[in-house]
PDB file of C-alpha atoms in Angstrom:
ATOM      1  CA  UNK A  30       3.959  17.619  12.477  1.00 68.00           C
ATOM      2  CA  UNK A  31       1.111  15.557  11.462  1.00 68.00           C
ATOM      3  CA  UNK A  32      -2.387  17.215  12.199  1.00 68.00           C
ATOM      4  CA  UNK A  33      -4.535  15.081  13.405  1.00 72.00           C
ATOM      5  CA  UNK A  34      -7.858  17.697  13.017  1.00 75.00           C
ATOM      6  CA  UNK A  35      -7.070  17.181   9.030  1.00 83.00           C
ATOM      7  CA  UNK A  36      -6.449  13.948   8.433  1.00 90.00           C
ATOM      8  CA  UNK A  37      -6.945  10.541  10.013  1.00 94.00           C
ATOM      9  CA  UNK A  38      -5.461   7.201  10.027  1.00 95.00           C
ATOM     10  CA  UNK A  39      -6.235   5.288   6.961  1.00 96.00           C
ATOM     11  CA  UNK A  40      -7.642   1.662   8.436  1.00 95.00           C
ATOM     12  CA  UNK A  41      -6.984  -1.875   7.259  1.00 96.00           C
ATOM     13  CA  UNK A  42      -9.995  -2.560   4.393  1.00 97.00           C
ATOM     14  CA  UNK A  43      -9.701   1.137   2.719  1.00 97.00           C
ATOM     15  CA  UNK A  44      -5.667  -0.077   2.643  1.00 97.00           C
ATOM     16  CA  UNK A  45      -6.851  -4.089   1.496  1.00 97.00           C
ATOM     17  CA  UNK A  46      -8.742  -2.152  -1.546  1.00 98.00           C
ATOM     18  CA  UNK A  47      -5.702  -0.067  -2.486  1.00 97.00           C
ATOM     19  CA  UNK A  48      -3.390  -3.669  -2.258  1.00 97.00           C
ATOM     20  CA  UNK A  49      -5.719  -4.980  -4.461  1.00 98.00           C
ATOM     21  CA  UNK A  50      -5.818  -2.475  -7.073  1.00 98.00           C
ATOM     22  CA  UNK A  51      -2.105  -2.100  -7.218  1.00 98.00           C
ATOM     23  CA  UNK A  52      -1.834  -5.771  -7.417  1.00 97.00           C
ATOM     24  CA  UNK A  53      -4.601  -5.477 -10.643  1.00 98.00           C
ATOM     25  CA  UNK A  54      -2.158  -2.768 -11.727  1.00 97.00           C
ATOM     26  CA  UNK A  55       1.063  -4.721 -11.407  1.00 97.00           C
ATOM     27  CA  UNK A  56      -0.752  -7.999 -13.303  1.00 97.00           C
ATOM     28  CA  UNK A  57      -1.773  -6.326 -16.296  1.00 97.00           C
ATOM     29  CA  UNK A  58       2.193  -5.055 -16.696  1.00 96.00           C
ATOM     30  CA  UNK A  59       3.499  -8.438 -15.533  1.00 96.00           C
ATOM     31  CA  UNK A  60       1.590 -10.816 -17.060  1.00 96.00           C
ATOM     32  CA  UNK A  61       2.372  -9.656 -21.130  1.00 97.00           C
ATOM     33  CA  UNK A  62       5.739  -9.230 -20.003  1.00 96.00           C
ATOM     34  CA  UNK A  63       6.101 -12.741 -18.970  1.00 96.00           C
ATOM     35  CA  UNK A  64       3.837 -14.463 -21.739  1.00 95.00           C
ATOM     36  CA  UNK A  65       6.174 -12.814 -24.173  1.00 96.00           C
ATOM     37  CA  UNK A  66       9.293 -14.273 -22.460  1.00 95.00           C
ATOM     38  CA  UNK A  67       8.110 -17.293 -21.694  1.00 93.00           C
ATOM     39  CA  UNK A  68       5.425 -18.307 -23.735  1.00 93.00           C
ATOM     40  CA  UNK A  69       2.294 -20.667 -22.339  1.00 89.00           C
ATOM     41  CA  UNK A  70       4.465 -22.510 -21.230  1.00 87.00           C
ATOM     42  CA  UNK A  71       4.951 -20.388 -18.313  1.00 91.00           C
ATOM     43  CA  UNK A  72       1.688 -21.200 -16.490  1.00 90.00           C
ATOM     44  CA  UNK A  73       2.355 -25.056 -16.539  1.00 91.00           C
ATOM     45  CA  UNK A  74       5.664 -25.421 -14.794  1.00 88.00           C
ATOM     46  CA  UNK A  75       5.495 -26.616 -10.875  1.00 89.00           C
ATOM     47  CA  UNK A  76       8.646 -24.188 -10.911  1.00 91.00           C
ATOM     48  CA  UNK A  77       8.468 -21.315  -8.312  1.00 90.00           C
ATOM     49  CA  UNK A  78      10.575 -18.981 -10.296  1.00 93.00           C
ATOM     50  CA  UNK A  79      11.114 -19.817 -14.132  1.00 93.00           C
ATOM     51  CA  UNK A  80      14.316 -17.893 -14.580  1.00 94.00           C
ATOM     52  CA  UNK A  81      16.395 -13.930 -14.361  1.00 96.00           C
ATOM     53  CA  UNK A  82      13.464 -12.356 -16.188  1.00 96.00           C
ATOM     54  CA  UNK A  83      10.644 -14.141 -14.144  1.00 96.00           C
ATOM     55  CA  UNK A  84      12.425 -12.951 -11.201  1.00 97.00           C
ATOM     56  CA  UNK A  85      12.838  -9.413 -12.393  1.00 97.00           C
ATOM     57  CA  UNK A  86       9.602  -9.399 -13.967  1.00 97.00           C
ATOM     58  CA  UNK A  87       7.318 -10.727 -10.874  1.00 96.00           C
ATOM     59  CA  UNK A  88       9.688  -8.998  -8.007  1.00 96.00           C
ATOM     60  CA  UNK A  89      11.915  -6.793  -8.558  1.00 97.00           C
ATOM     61  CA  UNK A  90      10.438  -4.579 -10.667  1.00 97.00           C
ATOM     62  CA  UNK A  91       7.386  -4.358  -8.370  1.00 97.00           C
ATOM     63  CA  UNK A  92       9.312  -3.761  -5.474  1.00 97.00           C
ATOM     64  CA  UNK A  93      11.039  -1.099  -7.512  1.00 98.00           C
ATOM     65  CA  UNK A  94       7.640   0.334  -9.064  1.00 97.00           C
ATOM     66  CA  UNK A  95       6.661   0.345  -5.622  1.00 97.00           C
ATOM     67  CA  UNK A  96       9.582   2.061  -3.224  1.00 97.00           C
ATOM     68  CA  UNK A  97       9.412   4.751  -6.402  1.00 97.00           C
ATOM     69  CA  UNK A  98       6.398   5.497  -5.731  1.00 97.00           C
ATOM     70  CA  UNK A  99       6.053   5.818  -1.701  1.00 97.00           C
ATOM     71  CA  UNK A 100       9.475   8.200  -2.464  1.00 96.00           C
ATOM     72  CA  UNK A 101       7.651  10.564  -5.432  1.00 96.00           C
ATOM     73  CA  UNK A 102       4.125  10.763  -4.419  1.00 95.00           C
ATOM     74  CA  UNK A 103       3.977   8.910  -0.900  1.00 95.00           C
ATOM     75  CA  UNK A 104       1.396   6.805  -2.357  1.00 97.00           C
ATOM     76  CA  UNK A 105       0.679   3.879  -4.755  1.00 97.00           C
ATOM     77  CA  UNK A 106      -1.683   4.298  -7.392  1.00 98.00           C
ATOM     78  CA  UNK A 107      -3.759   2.464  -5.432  1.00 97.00           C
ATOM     79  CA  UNK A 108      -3.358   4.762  -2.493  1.00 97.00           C
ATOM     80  CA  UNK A 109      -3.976   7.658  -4.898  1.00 97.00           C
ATOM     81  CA  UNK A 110      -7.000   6.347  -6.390  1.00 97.00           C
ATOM     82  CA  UNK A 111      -8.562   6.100  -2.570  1.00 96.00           C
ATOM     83  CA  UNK A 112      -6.940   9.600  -1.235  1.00 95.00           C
ATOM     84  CA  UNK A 113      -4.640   7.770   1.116  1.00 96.00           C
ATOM     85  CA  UNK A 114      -0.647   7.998   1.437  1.00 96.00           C
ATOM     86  CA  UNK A 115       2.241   6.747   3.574  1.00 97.00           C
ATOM     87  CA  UNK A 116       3.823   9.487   5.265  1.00 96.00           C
ATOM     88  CA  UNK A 117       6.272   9.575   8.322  1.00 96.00           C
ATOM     89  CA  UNK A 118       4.627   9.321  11.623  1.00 95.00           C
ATOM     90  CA  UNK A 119       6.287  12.704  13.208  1.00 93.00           C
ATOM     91  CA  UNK A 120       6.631  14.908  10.615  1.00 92.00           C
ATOM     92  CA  UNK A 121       3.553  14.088   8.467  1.00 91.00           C
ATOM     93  CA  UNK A 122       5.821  14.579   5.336  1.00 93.00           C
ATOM     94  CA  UNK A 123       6.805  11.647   2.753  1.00 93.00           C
ATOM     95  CA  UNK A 124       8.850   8.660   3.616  1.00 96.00           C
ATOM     96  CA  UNK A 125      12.756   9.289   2.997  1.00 96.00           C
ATOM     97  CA  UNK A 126      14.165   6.393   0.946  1.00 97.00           C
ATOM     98  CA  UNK A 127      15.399   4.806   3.530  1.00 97.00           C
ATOM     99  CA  UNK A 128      11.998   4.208   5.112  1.00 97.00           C
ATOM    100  CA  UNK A 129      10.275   3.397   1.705  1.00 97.00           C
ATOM    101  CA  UNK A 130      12.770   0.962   1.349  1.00 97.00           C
ATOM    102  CA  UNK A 131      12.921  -0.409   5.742  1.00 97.00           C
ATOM    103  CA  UNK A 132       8.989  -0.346   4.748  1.00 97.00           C
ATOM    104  CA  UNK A 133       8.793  -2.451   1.798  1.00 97.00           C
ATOM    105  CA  UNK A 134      10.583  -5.107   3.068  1.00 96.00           C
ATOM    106  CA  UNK A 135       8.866  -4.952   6.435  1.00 96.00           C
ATOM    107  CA  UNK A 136       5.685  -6.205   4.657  1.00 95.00           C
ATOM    108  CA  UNK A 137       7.755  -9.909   4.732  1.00 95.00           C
ATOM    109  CA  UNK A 138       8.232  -9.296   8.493  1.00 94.00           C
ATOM    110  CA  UNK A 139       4.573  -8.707   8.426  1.00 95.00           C
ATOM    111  CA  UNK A 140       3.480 -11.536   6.373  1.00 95.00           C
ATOM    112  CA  UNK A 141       5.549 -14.337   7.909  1.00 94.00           C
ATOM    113  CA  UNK A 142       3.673 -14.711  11.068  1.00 90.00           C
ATOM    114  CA  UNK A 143       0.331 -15.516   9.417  1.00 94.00           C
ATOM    115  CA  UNK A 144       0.158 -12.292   7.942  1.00 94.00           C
ATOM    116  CA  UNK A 145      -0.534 -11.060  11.824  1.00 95.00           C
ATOM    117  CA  UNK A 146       1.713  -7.677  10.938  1.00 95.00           C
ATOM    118  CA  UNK A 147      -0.677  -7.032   8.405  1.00 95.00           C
ATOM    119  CA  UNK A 148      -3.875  -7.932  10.397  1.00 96.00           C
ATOM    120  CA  UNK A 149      -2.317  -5.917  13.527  1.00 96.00           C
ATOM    121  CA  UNK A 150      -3.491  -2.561  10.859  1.00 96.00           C
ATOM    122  CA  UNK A 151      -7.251  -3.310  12.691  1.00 96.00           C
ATOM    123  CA  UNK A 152      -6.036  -3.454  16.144  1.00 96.00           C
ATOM    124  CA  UNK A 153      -3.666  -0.214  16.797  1.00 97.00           C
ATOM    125  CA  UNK A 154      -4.849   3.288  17.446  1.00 95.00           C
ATOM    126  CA  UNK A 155      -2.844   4.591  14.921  1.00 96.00           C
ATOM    127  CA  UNK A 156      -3.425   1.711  12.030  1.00 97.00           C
ATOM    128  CA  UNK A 157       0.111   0.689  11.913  1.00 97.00           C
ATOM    129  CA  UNK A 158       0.820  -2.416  10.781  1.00 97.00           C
ATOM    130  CA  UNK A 159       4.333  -3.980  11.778  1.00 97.00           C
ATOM    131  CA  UNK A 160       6.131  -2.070   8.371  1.00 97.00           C
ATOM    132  CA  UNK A 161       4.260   0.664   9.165  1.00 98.00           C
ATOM    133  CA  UNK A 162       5.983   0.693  12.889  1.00 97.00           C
ATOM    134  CA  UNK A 163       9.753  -0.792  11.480  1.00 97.00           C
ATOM    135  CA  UNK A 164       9.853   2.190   8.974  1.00 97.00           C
ATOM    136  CA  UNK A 165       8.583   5.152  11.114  1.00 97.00           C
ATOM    137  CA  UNK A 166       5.318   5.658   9.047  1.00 97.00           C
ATOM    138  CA  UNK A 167       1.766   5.750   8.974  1.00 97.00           C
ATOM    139  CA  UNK A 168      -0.780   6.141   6.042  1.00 97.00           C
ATOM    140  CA  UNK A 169      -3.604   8.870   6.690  1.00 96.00           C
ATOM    141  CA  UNK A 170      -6.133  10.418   4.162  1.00 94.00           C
ATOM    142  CA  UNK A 171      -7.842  13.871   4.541  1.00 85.00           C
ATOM    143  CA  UNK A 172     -10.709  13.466   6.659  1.00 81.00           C
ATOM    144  CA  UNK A 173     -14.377  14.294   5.336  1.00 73.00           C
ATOM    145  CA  UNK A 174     -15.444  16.937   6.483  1.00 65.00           C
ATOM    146  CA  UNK A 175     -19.517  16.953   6.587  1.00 62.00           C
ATOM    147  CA  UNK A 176     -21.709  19.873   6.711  1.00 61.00           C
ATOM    148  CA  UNK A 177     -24.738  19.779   9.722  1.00 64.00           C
ATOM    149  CA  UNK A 178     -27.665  19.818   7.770  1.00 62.00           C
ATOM    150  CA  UNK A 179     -30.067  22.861   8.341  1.00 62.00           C
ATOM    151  CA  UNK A 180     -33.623  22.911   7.827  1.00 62.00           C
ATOM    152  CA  UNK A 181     -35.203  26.422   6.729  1.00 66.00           C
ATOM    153  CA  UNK A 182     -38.685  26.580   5.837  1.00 65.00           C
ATOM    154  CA  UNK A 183     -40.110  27.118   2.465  1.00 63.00           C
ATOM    155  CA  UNK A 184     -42.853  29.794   2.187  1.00 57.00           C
TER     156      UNK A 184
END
């Protein structure tokens, strides 16, 4: 059961920032990869998807990266870096594969409408956004804890 006195629910710009590093993250691994398949070149086609080791390179790997990590550590690096992870909204304990998976490719459900699955993160009590709410899950960090601060006289 997830305690609510020791953690909270993480909201939508601490879990923008962790997007964005993990997107840094995945662009420094994906970007060599595909200059040295592909050359220059690469950056001047109109085509959407240049060929097999584009697509593996840009998304499957990623979403594989990804779904590994929600599954080992219930967090991206990204996550990790800002002490947040996905866990399953009843038990508090990591996502089972089958939600890491239902989760990842909620984030299209989430994104097609405008991105409003993704925005909905700001508006719900819990900080769900639509994949949060297909796959069961929410994503929490510990809460901080601060001390009242006491004055005492000096003599």
């Amino acid at each position: 059961m997830l305690d609510e006195t020791q953690y909270e629910y993480a909201g939508f710009w601490i879990r923008v920032a962790a997007a964005v590093i993990d997107s840094i993250l995945v662009m420094f691994i994906a970007i060599p990869l595909l200059m040295a398949v592909y050359g220059s070149d690469y950056w001047m086609s109109d085509r959407l998807i240049q060929g097999p080791a584009d697509f593996l390179i840009s998304y499957v790997l990623p979403a594989i990266a990804v779904i590994a990590f929600w599954i080992a550590r219930g967090a991206t690096p990204g996550k990790m870096l800002l002490s947040t992870q996905v866990v399953d909204a009843k038990t508090g304990l990591k996502p089972t594969p089958g939600q890491s998976i239902g989760r990842y490719f909620g984030y299209y459900v989430s994104t097609i409408p405008l991105g409003l699955g993704l925005l909905w993160v700001a508006l719900d009590p819990k900080k769900q956004g639509w994949h949060d709410k297909l796959a069961g899950t929410v994503v929490i960090r510990r809460k901080q804890i601060t001390q009242p601060v006491s004055f005492t006289r000096q003599s």
